[in-house]
PDB file of C-alpha atoms and ligand atoms in Angstrom:
ATOM      1  CA  UNK A   1       0.000   0.000   0.000  1.00 82.00           C
ATOM      2  CA  UNK A   2       1.262   3.485  -0.750  1.00 93.00           C
ATOM      3  CA  UNK A   3       1.242   6.219   1.899  1.00 95.00           C
ATOM      4  CA  UNK A   4      -0.631   9.480   2.277  1.00 96.00           C
ATOM      5  CA  UNK A   5       1.384  12.668   1.955  1.00 96.00           C
ATOM      6  CA  UNK A   6       0.466  13.848   5.475  1.00 93.00           C
ATOM      7  CA  UNK A   7       1.704  10.555   6.988  1.00 94.00           C
ATOM      8  CA  UNK A   8       4.884  10.669   4.945  1.00 96.00           C
ATOM      9  CA  UNK A   9       5.690  14.259   5.959  1.00 95.00           C
ATOM     10  CA  UNK A  10       5.047  13.548   9.629  1.00 93.00           C
ATOM     11  CA  UNK A  11       7.241  10.462   9.483  1.00 94.00           C
ATOM     12  CA  UNK A  12      10.095  12.115   7.568  1.00 95.00           C
ATOM     13  CA  UNK A  13      10.029  15.580   9.106  1.00 94.00           C
ATOM     14  CA  UNK A  14       8.295  14.992  12.450  1.00 94.00           C
ATOM     15  CA  UNK A  15       5.943  17.916  11.895  1.00 91.00           C
ATOM     16  CA  UNK A  16       3.342  19.360   9.556  1.00 89.00           C
ATOM     17  CA  UNK A  17       4.855  20.874   6.441  1.00 94.00           C
ATOM     18  CA  UNK A  18       2.610  23.150   4.394  1.00 94.00           C
ATOM     19  CA  UNK A  19       2.743  24.095   0.715  1.00 94.00           C
ATOM     20  CA  UNK A  20       3.364  27.688  -0.318  1.00 95.00           C
ATOM     21  CA  UNK A  21       2.348  28.480  -3.909  1.00 92.00           C
ATOM     22  CA  UNK A  22       5.039  30.589  -5.529  1.00 94.00           C
ATOM     23  CA  UNK A  23       5.740  31.902  -9.001  1.00 93.00           C
ATOM     24  CA  UNK A  24       8.948  31.481 -10.994  1.00 94.00           C
ATOM     25  CA  UNK A  25       7.789  33.673 -13.884  1.00 90.00           C
ATOM     26  CA  UNK A  26       8.322  30.862 -16.405  1.00 90.00           C
ATOM     27  CA  UNK A  27       5.968  30.279 -19.302  1.00 88.00           C
ATOM     28  CA  UNK A  28       5.333  26.945 -21.036  1.00 91.00           C
ATOM     29  CA  UNK A  29       6.550  25.607 -24.413  1.00 91.00           C
ATOM     30  CA  UNK A  30       2.991  24.453 -25.041  1.00 89.00           C
ATOM     31  CA  UNK A  31       1.896  28.074 -24.961  1.00 87.00           C
ATOM     32  CA  UNK A  32       4.670  30.052 -26.602  1.00 87.00           C
ATOM     33  CA  UNK A  33       4.574  28.252 -29.959  1.00 86.00           C
ATOM     34  CA  UNK A  34       7.844  26.333 -29.638  1.00 88.00           C
ATOM     35  CA  UNK A  35       6.114  22.935 -29.875  1.00 85.00           C
ATOM     36  CA  UNK A  36       4.356  21.779 -33.036  1.00 83.00           C
ATOM     37  CA  UNK A  37       1.208  19.715 -33.377  1.00 79.00           C
ATOM     38  CA  UNK A  38       1.253  16.636 -35.682  1.00 77.00           C
ATOM     39  CA  UNK A  39      -0.334  18.815 -38.424  1.00 81.00           C
ATOM     40  CA  UNK A  40       2.670  21.177 -38.279  1.00 82.00           C
ATOM     41  CA  UNK A  41       0.871  24.037 -36.516  1.00 83.00           C
ATOM     42  CA  UNK A  42       2.689  25.664 -33.565  1.00 85.00           C
ATOM     43  CA  UNK A  43       1.000  24.953 -30.249  1.00 82.00           C
ATOM     44  CA  UNK A  44      -0.019  28.156 -28.484  1.00 84.00           C
ATOM     45  CA  UNK A  45      -3.160  27.235 -26.567  1.00 84.00           C
ATOM     46  CA  UNK A  46      -1.523  24.846 -24.104  1.00 89.00           C
ATOM     47  CA  UNK A  47      -2.991  21.527 -23.059  1.00 94.00           C
ATOM     48  CA  UNK A  48      -6.693  21.670 -23.876  1.00 95.00           C
ATOM     49  CA  UNK A  49      -7.732  21.442 -20.187  1.00 94.00           C
ATOM     50  CA  UNK A  50      -5.221  24.045 -18.943  1.00 91.00           C
ATOM     51  CA  UNK A  51      -6.712  27.423 -18.047  1.00 85.00           C
ATOM     52  CA  UNK A  52      -5.069  30.754 -18.856  1.00 70.00           C
ATOM     53  CA  UNK A  53      -4.875  31.375 -15.109  1.00 59.00           C
ATOM     54  CA  UNK A  54      -2.136  28.769 -14.947  1.00 49.00           C
ATOM     55  CA  UNK A  55       0.049  31.050 -16.994  1.00 35.00           C
ATOM     56  CA  UNK A  56       1.189  33.272 -14.135  1.00 36.00           C
ATOM     57  CA  UNK A  57       3.394  36.242 -14.716  1.00 33.00           C
ATOM     58  CA  UNK A  58       6.620  36.626 -16.603  1.00 40.00           C
ATOM     59  CA  UNK A  59      10.032  37.029 -15.047  1.00 40.00           C
ATOM     60  CA  UNK A  60      10.031  40.797 -15.046  1.00 42.00           C
ATOM     61  CA  UNK A  61       6.754  40.854 -13.125  1.00 64.00           C
ATOM     62  CA  UNK A  62       7.342  38.443 -10.281  1.00 85.00           C
ATOM     63  CA  UNK A  63       8.036  39.702  -6.786  1.00 92.00           C
ATOM     64  CA  UNK A  64      11.341  38.813  -5.061  1.00 95.00           C
ATOM     65  CA  UNK A  65      11.192  35.335  -3.577  1.00 96.00           C
ATOM     66  CA  UNK A  66      11.394  36.427   0.085  1.00 97.00           C
ATOM     67  CA  UNK A  67       8.429  38.712  -0.483  1.00 96.00           C
ATOM     68  CA  UNK A  68       6.479  35.938  -2.241  1.00 96.00           C
ATOM     69  CA  UNK A  69       7.160  33.524   0.609  1.00 96.00           C
ATOM     70  CA  UNK A  70       6.165  35.995   3.334  1.00 96.00           C
ATOM     71  CA  UNK A  71       2.971  36.900   1.445  1.00 94.00           C
ATOM     72  CA  UNK A  72       2.100  33.237   0.906  1.00 94.00           C
ATOM     73  CA  UNK A  73       2.667  32.534   4.629  1.00 94.00           C
ATOM     74  CA  UNK A  74       0.292  35.374   5.526  1.00 93.00           C
ATOM     75  CA  UNK A  75      -2.360  33.982   3.172  1.00 90.00           C
ATOM     76  CA  UNK A  76      -2.373  30.559   4.820  1.00 88.00           C
ATOM     77  CA  UNK A  77      -1.908  31.737   8.413  1.00 85.00           C
ATOM     78  CA  UNK A  78      -5.577  31.060   9.242  1.00 84.00           C
ATOM     79  CA  UNK A  79      -5.267  27.448   8.006  1.00 84.00           C
ATOM     80  CA  UNK A  80      -2.069  26.295   9.687  1.00 84.00           C
ATOM     81  CA  UNK A  81       0.481  26.947  12.380  1.00 86.00           C
ATOM     82  CA  UNK A  82       3.171  25.111  10.361  1.00 89.00           C
ATOM     83  CA  UNK A  83       6.716  26.375  10.841  1.00 92.00           C
ATOM     84  CA  UNK A  84       8.271  24.846   7.746  1.00 96.00           C
ATOM     85  CA  UNK A  85       7.067  24.786   4.190  1.00 97.00           C
ATOM     86  CA  UNK A  86       7.308  23.299   0.723  1.00 97.00           C
ATOM     87  CA  UNK A  87       8.319  26.057  -1.685  1.00 98.00           C
ATOM     88  CA  UNK A  88       5.969  25.014  -4.451  1.00 96.00           C
ATOM     89  CA  UNK A  89       6.340  26.408  -7.959  1.00 95.00           C
ATOM     90  CA  UNK A  90       3.259  24.935  -9.556  1.00 91.00           C
ATOM     91  CA  UNK A  91       2.045  26.998 -12.500  1.00 87.00           C
ATOM     92  CA  UNK A  92       3.479  26.523 -15.951  1.00 90.00           C
ATOM     93  CA  UNK A  93       6.869  24.945 -16.633  1.00 94.00           C
ATOM     94  CA  UNK A  94       9.278  25.884 -13.900  1.00 96.00           C
ATOM     95  CA  UNK A  95      12.440  24.600 -15.580  1.00 97.00           C
ATOM     96  CA  UNK A  96      11.757  26.437 -18.830  1.00 95.00           C
ATOM     97  CA  UNK A  97      13.824  29.585 -19.154  1.00 93.00           C
ATOM     98  CA  UNK A  98      17.181  31.093 -18.328  1.00 96.00           C
ATOM     99  CA  UNK A  99      18.861  28.528 -16.067  1.00 97.00           C
ATOM    100  CA  UNK A 100      21.088  31.045 -14.246  1.00 97.00           C
ATOM    101  CA  UNK A 101      18.017  33.125 -13.319  1.00 96.00           C
ATOM    102  CA  UNK A 102      16.156  30.022 -12.173  1.00 97.00           C
ATOM    103  CA  UNK A 103      19.133  28.761 -10.202  1.00 98.00           C
ATOM    104  CA  UNK A 104      19.377  32.068  -8.318  1.00 97.00           C
ATOM    105  CA  UNK A 105      15.637  32.063  -7.610  1.00 97.00           C
ATOM    106  CA  UNK A 106      15.455  28.465  -6.389  1.00 98.00           C
ATOM    107  CA  UNK A 107      18.668  28.750  -4.362  1.00 98.00           C
ATOM    108  CA  UNK A 108      17.245  31.761  -2.531  1.00 98.00           C
ATOM    109  CA  UNK A 109      14.093  29.783  -1.768  1.00 98.00           C
ATOM    110  CA  UNK A 110      15.754  26.536  -0.677  1.00 98.00           C
ATOM    111  CA  UNK A 111      18.317  28.279   1.553  1.00 98.00           C
ATOM    112  CA  UNK A 112      15.643  29.765   3.807  1.00 98.00           C
ATOM    113  CA  UNK A 113      15.306  28.110   7.218  1.00 98.00           C
ATOM    114  CA  UNK A 114      11.528  27.897   6.874  1.00 97.00           C
ATOM    115  CA  UNK A 115      11.732  26.000   3.558  1.00 98.00           C
ATOM    116  CA  UNK A 116      12.066  22.227   3.990  1.00 98.00           C
ATOM    117  CA  UNK A 117      11.497  21.097   0.399  1.00 98.00           C
ATOM    118  CA  UNK A 118      11.666  22.660  -3.051  1.00 98.00           C
ATOM    119  CA  UNK A 119       8.952  21.436  -5.416  1.00 98.00           C
ATOM    120  CA  UNK A 120       8.882  22.289  -9.130  1.00 98.00           C
ATOM    121  CA  UNK A 121       6.107  21.511 -11.588  1.00 96.00           C
ATOM    122  CA  UNK A 122       7.489  20.981 -15.072  1.00 97.00           C
ATOM    123  CA  UNK A 123       7.501  18.929 -18.284  1.00 97.00           C
ATOM    124  CA  UNK A 124       9.785  16.001 -19.192  1.00 98.00           C
ATOM    125  CA  UNK A 125      10.956  17.816 -22.337  1.00 96.00           C
ATOM    126  CA  UNK A 126      12.252  20.755 -20.268  1.00 97.00           C
ATOM    127  CA  UNK A 127      14.849  18.826 -18.288  1.00 98.00           C
ATOM    128  CA  UNK A 128      18.042  19.173 -20.299  1.00 97.00           C
ATOM    129  CA  UNK A 129      21.592  18.700 -18.968  1.00 98.00           C
ATOM    130  CA  UNK A 130      21.968  22.224 -17.567  1.00 98.00           C
ATOM    131  CA  UNK A 131      18.649  22.002 -15.741  1.00 98.00           C
ATOM    132  CA  UNK A 132      19.495  18.557 -14.349  1.00 98.00           C
ATOM    133  CA  UNK A 133      22.842  19.911 -13.088  1.00 98.00           C
ATOM    134  CA  UNK A 134      21.002  22.762 -11.376  1.00 98.00           C
ATOM    135  CA  UNK A 135      18.579  20.334  -9.723  1.00 98.00           C
ATOM    136  CA  UNK A 136      21.447  18.141  -8.591  1.00 98.00           C
ATOM    137  CA  UNK A 137      23.136  21.151  -6.946  1.00 98.00           C
ATOM    138  CA  UNK A 138      19.905  22.168  -5.234  1.00 98.00           C
ATOM    139  CA  UNK A 139      19.367  18.569  -4.079  1.00 98.00           C
ATOM    140  CA  UNK A 140      22.637  18.780  -2.145  1.00 97.00           C
ATOM    141  CA  UNK A 141      21.043  21.512  -0.015  1.00 98.00           C
ATOM    142  CA  UNK A 142      17.575  20.040   0.639  1.00 97.00           C
ATOM    143  CA  UNK A 143      15.103  17.586  -0.950  1.00 97.00           C
ATOM    144  CA  UNK A 144      13.909  18.579  -4.418  1.00 98.00           C
ATOM    145  CA  UNK A 145      10.655  17.281  -5.849  1.00 98.00           C
ATOM    146  CA  UNK A 146       9.974  17.439  -9.562  1.00 98.00           C
ATOM    147  CA  UNK A 147       6.326  17.105 -10.596  1.00 97.00           C
ATOM    148  CA  UNK A 148       5.633  15.845 -14.113  1.00 98.00           C
ATOM    149  CA  UNK A 149       2.208  16.206 -15.723  1.00 96.00           C
ATOM    150  CA  UNK A 150       2.124  12.924 -17.586  1.00 98.00           C
ATOM    151  CA  UNK A 151      -1.669  12.478 -17.144  1.00 98.00           C
ATOM    152  CA  UNK A 152      -1.840   9.285 -19.245  1.00 98.00           C
ATOM    153  CA  UNK A 153       0.385   6.715 -20.934  1.00 98.00           C
ATOM    154  CA  UNK A 154      -1.924   6.520 -23.951  1.00 98.00           C
ATOM    155  CA  UNK A 155      -0.578   8.494 -26.931  1.00 97.00           C
ATOM    156  CA  UNK A 156      -4.054   8.802 -28.450  1.00 97.00           C
ATOM    157  CA  UNK A 157      -5.367  10.749 -25.434  1.00 97.00           C
ATOM    158  CA  UNK A 158      -2.123  12.700 -25.032  1.00 97.00           C
ATOM    159  CA  UNK A 159      -2.321  13.873 -28.638  1.00 95.00           C
ATOM    160  CA  UNK A 160      -5.979  14.775 -28.214  1.00 96.00           C
ATOM    161  CA  UNK A 161      -5.259  17.087 -25.274  1.00 96.00           C
ATOM    162  CA  UNK A 162      -2.079  18.464 -26.925  1.00 95.00           C
ATOM    163  CA  UNK A 163       0.418  17.258 -24.342  1.00 95.00           C
ATOM    164  CA  UNK A 164       3.147  17.899 -26.876  1.00 94.00           C
ATOM    165  CA  UNK A 165       5.537  15.096 -25.913  1.00 95.00           C
ATOM    166  CA  UNK A 166       5.654  11.316 -26.157  1.00 96.00           C
ATOM    167  CA  UNK A 167       5.900   8.731 -23.419  1.00 98.00           C
ATOM    168  CA  UNK A 168       9.587   8.200 -24.329  1.00 98.00           C
ATOM    169  CA  UNK A 169      10.316  11.788 -23.255  1.00 98.00           C
ATOM    170  CA  UNK A 170       8.844  10.982 -19.848  1.00 98.00           C
ATOM    171  CA  UNK A 171      10.885   7.777 -19.603  1.00 98.00           C
ATOM    172  CA  UNK A 172      14.107   9.616 -20.411  1.00 98.00           C
ATOM    173  CA  UNK A 173      13.390  12.403 -17.902  1.00 98.00           C
ATOM    174  CA  UNK A 174      12.432   9.905 -15.214  1.00 98.00           C
ATOM    175  CA  UNK A 175      15.660   7.976 -15.654  1.00 98.00           C
ATOM    176  CA  UNK A 176      17.753  11.178 -15.562  1.00 98.00           C
ATOM    177  CA  UNK A 177      16.026  12.579 -12.474  1.00 98.00           C
ATOM    178  CA  UNK A 178      16.254   9.340 -10.515  1.00 98.00           C
ATOM    179  CA  UNK A 179      19.941   9.037 -11.430  1.00 97.00           C
ATOM    180  CA  UNK A 180      20.403  12.383  -9.631  1.00 96.00           C
ATOM    181  CA  UNK A 181      18.415  11.371  -6.578  1.00 94.00           C
ATOM    182  CA  UNK A 182      15.574  13.791  -7.321  1.00 98.00           C
ATOM    183  CA  UNK A 183      12.102  12.796  -6.111  1.00 98.00           C
ATOM    184  CA  UNK A 184       9.631  12.459  -8.980  1.00 98.00           C
ATOM    185  CA  UNK A 185       5.909  13.005  -8.542  1.00 98.00           C
ATOM    186  CA  UNK A 186       3.689  12.171 -11.503  1.00 98.00           C
ATOM    187  CA  UNK A 187       0.293  13.702 -12.209  1.00 97.00           C
ATOM    188  CA  UNK A 188      -2.431  11.439 -13.596  1.00 98.00           C
ATOM    189  CA  UNK A 189      -5.864  12.558 -14.793  1.00 98.00           C
ATOM    190  CA  UNK A 190      -8.803  10.168 -14.573  1.00 98.00           C
ATOM    191  CA  UNK A 191     -11.648  10.737 -17.014  1.00 98.00           C
ATOM    192  CA  UNK A 192      -9.847  11.980 -20.127  1.00 98.00           C
ATOM    193  CA  UNK A 193     -12.218  11.773 -23.121  1.00 97.00           C
ATOM    194  CA  UNK A 194     -12.255   8.350 -24.742  1.00 96.00           C
ATOM    195  CA  UNK A 195     -10.398   6.549 -21.939  1.00 98.00           C
ATOM    196  CA  UNK A 196     -11.965   3.479 -20.369  1.00 98.00           C
ATOM    197  CA  UNK A 197     -11.499   2.487 -16.763  1.00 98.00           C
ATOM    198  CA  UNK A 198      -9.001  -0.115 -17.963  1.00 98.00           C
ATOM    199  CA  UNK A 199      -7.033   2.584 -19.835  1.00 98.00           C
ATOM    200  CA  UNK A 200      -6.811   4.693 -16.679  1.00 98.00           C
ATOM    201  CA  UNK A 201      -5.741   1.774 -14.526  1.00 98.00           C
ATOM    202  CA  UNK A 202      -3.171   0.815 -17.178  1.00 98.00           C
ATOM    203  CA  UNK A 203      -1.552   4.228 -16.594  1.00 98.00           C
ATOM    204  CA  UNK A 204      -1.436   3.600 -12.847  1.00 98.00           C
ATOM    205  CA  UNK A 205      -0.102   0.070 -13.394  1.00 98.00           C
ATOM    206  CA  UNK A 206       2.637   1.411 -15.660  1.00 98.00           C
ATOM    207  CA  UNK A 207       3.665   3.958 -13.009  1.00 98.00           C
ATOM    208  CA  UNK A 208       3.510   1.322 -10.269  1.00 98.00           C
ATOM    209  CA  UNK A 209       5.950  -0.772 -12.305  1.00 98.00           C
ATOM    210  CA  UNK A 210       8.581   1.946 -12.764  1.00 98.00           C
ATOM    211  CA  UNK A 211      12.085   1.224 -11.630  1.00 97.00           C
ATOM    212  CA  UNK A 212      13.397   2.833  -9.494  1.00 96.00           C
ATOM    213  CA  UNK A 213      10.107   3.066  -7.638  1.00 97.00           C
ATOM    214  CA  UNK A 214       7.958   6.138  -8.156  1.00 98.00           C
ATOM    215  CA  UNK A 215       8.253   8.629  -5.278  1.00 98.00           C
ATOM    216  CA  UNK A 216       4.880  10.277  -5.537  1.00 98.00           C
ATOM    217  CA  UNK A 217       1.653  10.510  -7.495  1.00 98.00           C
ATOM    218  CA  UNK A 218      -1.251  12.930  -7.866  1.00 97.00           C
ATOM    219  CA  UNK A 219      -4.472  11.243  -8.934  1.00 98.00           C
ATOM    220  CA  UNK A 220      -6.884  13.854 -10.166  1.00 97.00           C
ATOM    221  CA  UNK A 221     -10.293  13.767 -11.811  1.00 97.00           C
ATOM    222  CA  UNK A 222     -10.616  15.717 -15.051  1.00 97.00           C
ATOM    223  CA  UNK A 223     -12.125  19.136 -14.499  1.00 96.00           C
ATOM    224  CA  UNK A 224     -13.623  21.142 -17.336  1.00 96.00           C
ATOM    225  CA  UNK A 225     -12.828  24.814 -16.860  1.00 94.00           C
ATOM    226  CA  UNK A 226     -14.331  27.853 -18.561  1.00 93.00           C
ATOM    227  CA  UNK A 227     -12.055  29.461 -21.104  1.00 91.00           C
ATOM    228  CA  UNK A 228     -10.284  26.226 -22.070  1.00 93.00           C
ATOM    229  CA  UNK A 229     -10.302  24.493 -25.427  1.00 95.00           C
ATOM    230  CA  UNK A 230     -11.640  21.378 -23.725  1.00 97.00           C
ATOM    231  CA  UNK A 231     -14.696  23.339 -22.583  1.00 97.00           C
ATOM    232  CA  UNK A 232     -15.422  24.328 -26.196  1.00 97.00           C
ATOM    233  CA  UNK A 233     -14.977  20.695 -27.306  1.00 97.00           C
ATOM    234  CA  UNK A 234     -17.188  19.488 -24.467  1.00 98.00           C
ATOM    235  CA  UNK A 235     -19.990  21.907 -25.410  1.00 97.00           C
ATOM    236  CA  UNK A 236     -19.907  20.653 -28.986  1.00 97.00           C
ATOM    237  CA  UNK A 237     -19.439  16.952 -28.238  1.00 96.00           C
ATOM    238  CA  UNK A 238     -20.229  16.222 -24.584  1.00 97.00           C
ATOM    239  CA  UNK A 239     -18.357  13.211 -23.220  1.00 97.00           C
ATOM    240  CA  UNK A 240     -18.676  11.195 -20.046  1.00 97.00           C
ATOM    241  CA  UNK A 241     -17.673  13.000 -16.863  1.00 98.00           C
ATOM    242  CA  UNK A 242     -16.714  10.737 -13.969  1.00 98.00           C
ATOM    243  CA  UNK A 243     -19.135  10.642 -11.054  1.00 98.00           C
ATOM    244  CA  UNK A 244     -17.712  10.901  -7.555  1.00 98.00           C
ATOM    245  CA  UNK A 245     -18.400   7.173  -7.075  1.00 98.00           C
ATOM    246  CA  UNK A 246     -16.524   6.285 -10.259  1.00 98.00           C
ATOM    247  CA  UNK A 247     -13.601   8.473  -9.230  1.00 98.00           C
ATOM    248  CA  UNK A 248     -13.489   6.911  -5.765  1.00 98.00           C
ATOM    249  CA  UNK A 249     -13.547   3.429  -7.283  1.00 98.00           C
ATOM    250  CA  UNK A 250     -10.592   4.332  -9.506  1.00 98.00           C
ATOM    251  CA  UNK A 251      -8.738   5.716  -6.495  1.00 98.00           C
ATOM    252  CA  UNK A 252      -9.343   2.566  -4.452  1.00 98.00           C
ATOM    253  CA  UNK A 253      -8.133   0.327  -7.256  1.00 98.00           C
ATOM    254  CA  UNK A 254      -5.091   2.529  -7.823  1.00 98.00           C
ATOM    255  CA  UNK A 255      -4.122   2.499  -4.155  1.00 98.00           C
ATOM    256  CA  UNK A 256      -4.237  -1.301  -4.251  1.00 97.00           C
ATOM    257  CA  UNK A 257      -1.837  -1.290  -7.227  1.00 97.00           C
ATOM    258  CA  UNK A 258       0.740   1.314  -6.146  1.00 98.00           C
ATOM    259  CA  UNK A 259       3.919   0.298  -4.310  1.00 97.00           C
ATOM    260  CA  UNK A 260       4.420   0.745  -0.587  1.00 94.00           C
ATOM    261  CA  UNK A 261       6.855   3.631  -0.777  1.00 93.00           C
ATOM    262  CA  UNK A 262       4.949   5.755  -3.277  1.00 98.00           C
ATOM    263  CA  UNK A 263       3.402   8.816  -1.642  1.00 98.00           C
ATOM    264  CA  UNK A 264      -0.084   9.888  -2.708  1.00 98.00           C
ATOM    265  CA  UNK A 265      -0.021  13.680  -2.880  1.00 97.00           C
ATOM    266  CA  UNK A 266      -3.548  14.369  -4.141  1.00 96.00           C
ATOM    267  CA  UNK A 267      -6.729  12.478  -4.875  1.00 97.00           C
ATOM    268  CA  UNK A 268      -8.896  15.197  -6.468  1.00 95.00           C
ATOM    269  CA  UNK A 269      -8.626  17.890  -9.106  1.00 88.00           C
ATOM    270  CA  UNK A 270      -7.738  21.361  -7.839  1.00 81.00           C
ATOM    271  CA  UNK A 271      -8.944  23.720 -10.572  1.00 82.00           C
ATOM    272  CA  UNK A 272     -10.205  27.204  -9.634  1.00 85.00           C
ATOM    273  CA  UNK A 273     -13.811  27.071  -8.341  1.00 87.00           C
ATOM    274  CA  UNK A 274     -14.860  30.149 -10.272  1.00 89.00           C
ATOM    275  CA  UNK A 275     -14.003  28.476 -13.594  1.00 91.00           C
ATOM    276  CA  UNK A 276     -15.344  24.997 -12.908  1.00 93.00           C
ATOM    277  CA  UNK A 277     -18.005  23.720 -15.305  1.00 96.00           C
ATOM    278  CA  UNK A 278     -17.817  19.970 -14.613  1.00 97.00           C
ATOM    279  CA  UNK A 279     -17.992  17.940 -12.463  1.00 97.00           C
ATOM    280  CA  UNK A 280     -20.157  19.962 -10.119  1.00 96.00           C
ATOM    281  CA  UNK A 281     -19.577  17.465  -7.292  1.00 97.00           C
ATOM    282  CA  UNK A 282     -16.042  18.878  -7.121  1.00 94.00           C
ATOM    283  CA  UNK A 283     -17.482  22.077  -5.657  1.00 94.00           C
ATOM    284  CA  UNK A 284     -18.484  20.370  -2.397  1.00 94.00           C
ATOM    285  CA  UNK A 285     -14.906  19.848  -1.261  1.00 93.00           C
ATOM    286  CA  UNK A 286     -15.898  18.709   2.217  1.00 94.00           C
ATOM    287  CA  UNK A 287     -18.147  15.963   0.874  1.00 96.00           C
ATOM    288  CA  UNK A 288     -15.508  14.906  -1.662  1.00 97.00           C
ATOM    289  CA  UNK A 289     -12.806  14.611   0.995  1.00 95.00           C
ATOM    290  CA  UNK A 290     -15.120  12.833   3.456  1.00 96.00           C
ATOM    291  CA  UNK A 291     -16.215  10.358   0.779  1.00 97.00           C
ATOM    292  CA  UNK A 292     -12.621   9.686  -0.252  1.00 97.00           C
ATOM    293  CA  UNK A 293     -11.412   9.325   3.326  1.00 95.00           C
ATOM    294  CA  UNK A 294     -14.280   6.960   4.125  1.00 96.00           C
ATOM    295  CA  UNK A 295     -13.961   4.826   1.020  1.00 95.00           C
ATOM    296  CA  UNK A 296     -10.310   4.747   0.037  1.00 95.00           C
ATOM    297  CA  UNK A 297      -8.328   2.490   2.339  1.00 92.00           C
ATOM    298  CA  UNK A 298      -4.587   2.861   2.739  1.00 91.00           C
TER     299      UNK A 298
HETATM  300  S1  SF4 B 301      -0.910  21.802 -18.317  1.00 71.29           S
HETATM  301 FE1  SF4 B 301       1.263  22.296 -18.008  1.00 71.29          FE
HETATM  302  S2  SF4 B 301       2.233  21.669 -19.941  1.00 71.29           S
HETATM  303 FE2  SF4 B 301       0.054  21.863 -20.370  1.00 71.29          FE
HETATM  304  S3  SF4 B 301      -0.201  23.979 -21.106  1.00 71.29           S
HETATM  305 FE3  SF4 B 301      -0.638  23.971 -18.915  1.00 71.29          FE
HETATM  306  S4  SF4 B 301       1.313  24.540 -17.981  1.00 71.29           S
HETATM  307 FE4  SF4 B 301       1.786  23.875 -20.081  1.00 71.29          FE
END
């Protein structure tokens, strides 16, 4: 059985560690036209489910990291009395850009006493040699987590949502990161159009079989957000949206498949409420969490 993130953090760090959402000012190759679709057109709209809000600001606009961290701590003060934090750069592709600028930014973050872990969301095709060297240096200071939005192992679905890279790119990145002792957390989306339950579980089975063992996983249900290409596609050709029961069943079966040391970081989608079109059950967060906690056994 895998472990829950909260249990893992308590065991490893002996205290609650809370995430702070920070911005690196990076953009994404799926949005700036540097990746091409199979028909030769440059990709500028991002993955079809990704909202504009994920784009964040550009380098010139972001606040200094100390300021960002203090502001983020103030924002979550009502929720937690945690003393140490995960410096979490979630939006866009946080290893895409000038490596010396990124190295300075991440070093400033990781060197702070109140930062226990550095976590970077990125893409497998944005982890070249210079970036890997930077991550290896940072890893010597404190743990570094790299989050990869794989979502599915099925090329048909990946092409449909414009992921912009093949499974081999993920395999290469995974091998390179693990060789440098970097923790890898993979995002999976349940409910992509055209995928059967078996397809979704095949993705989980593939990840459960990785060697070395996968460090962490986020299992999220597909959310349709206003302003995305997927929303337009959904309006024209509605497809099946997972019910809460179906999602919970997929979670339970996934937990039974995943290895003991894999940490489960999330079990729901986390899109912005104001943009959510489907599934509406996602809006009742309390009910979703209670149902998951009641039904999914670790
Ligand atoms: S989901 Fe990630 S890779 Fe896809 S467009 Fe959004 S930021 Fe880029």
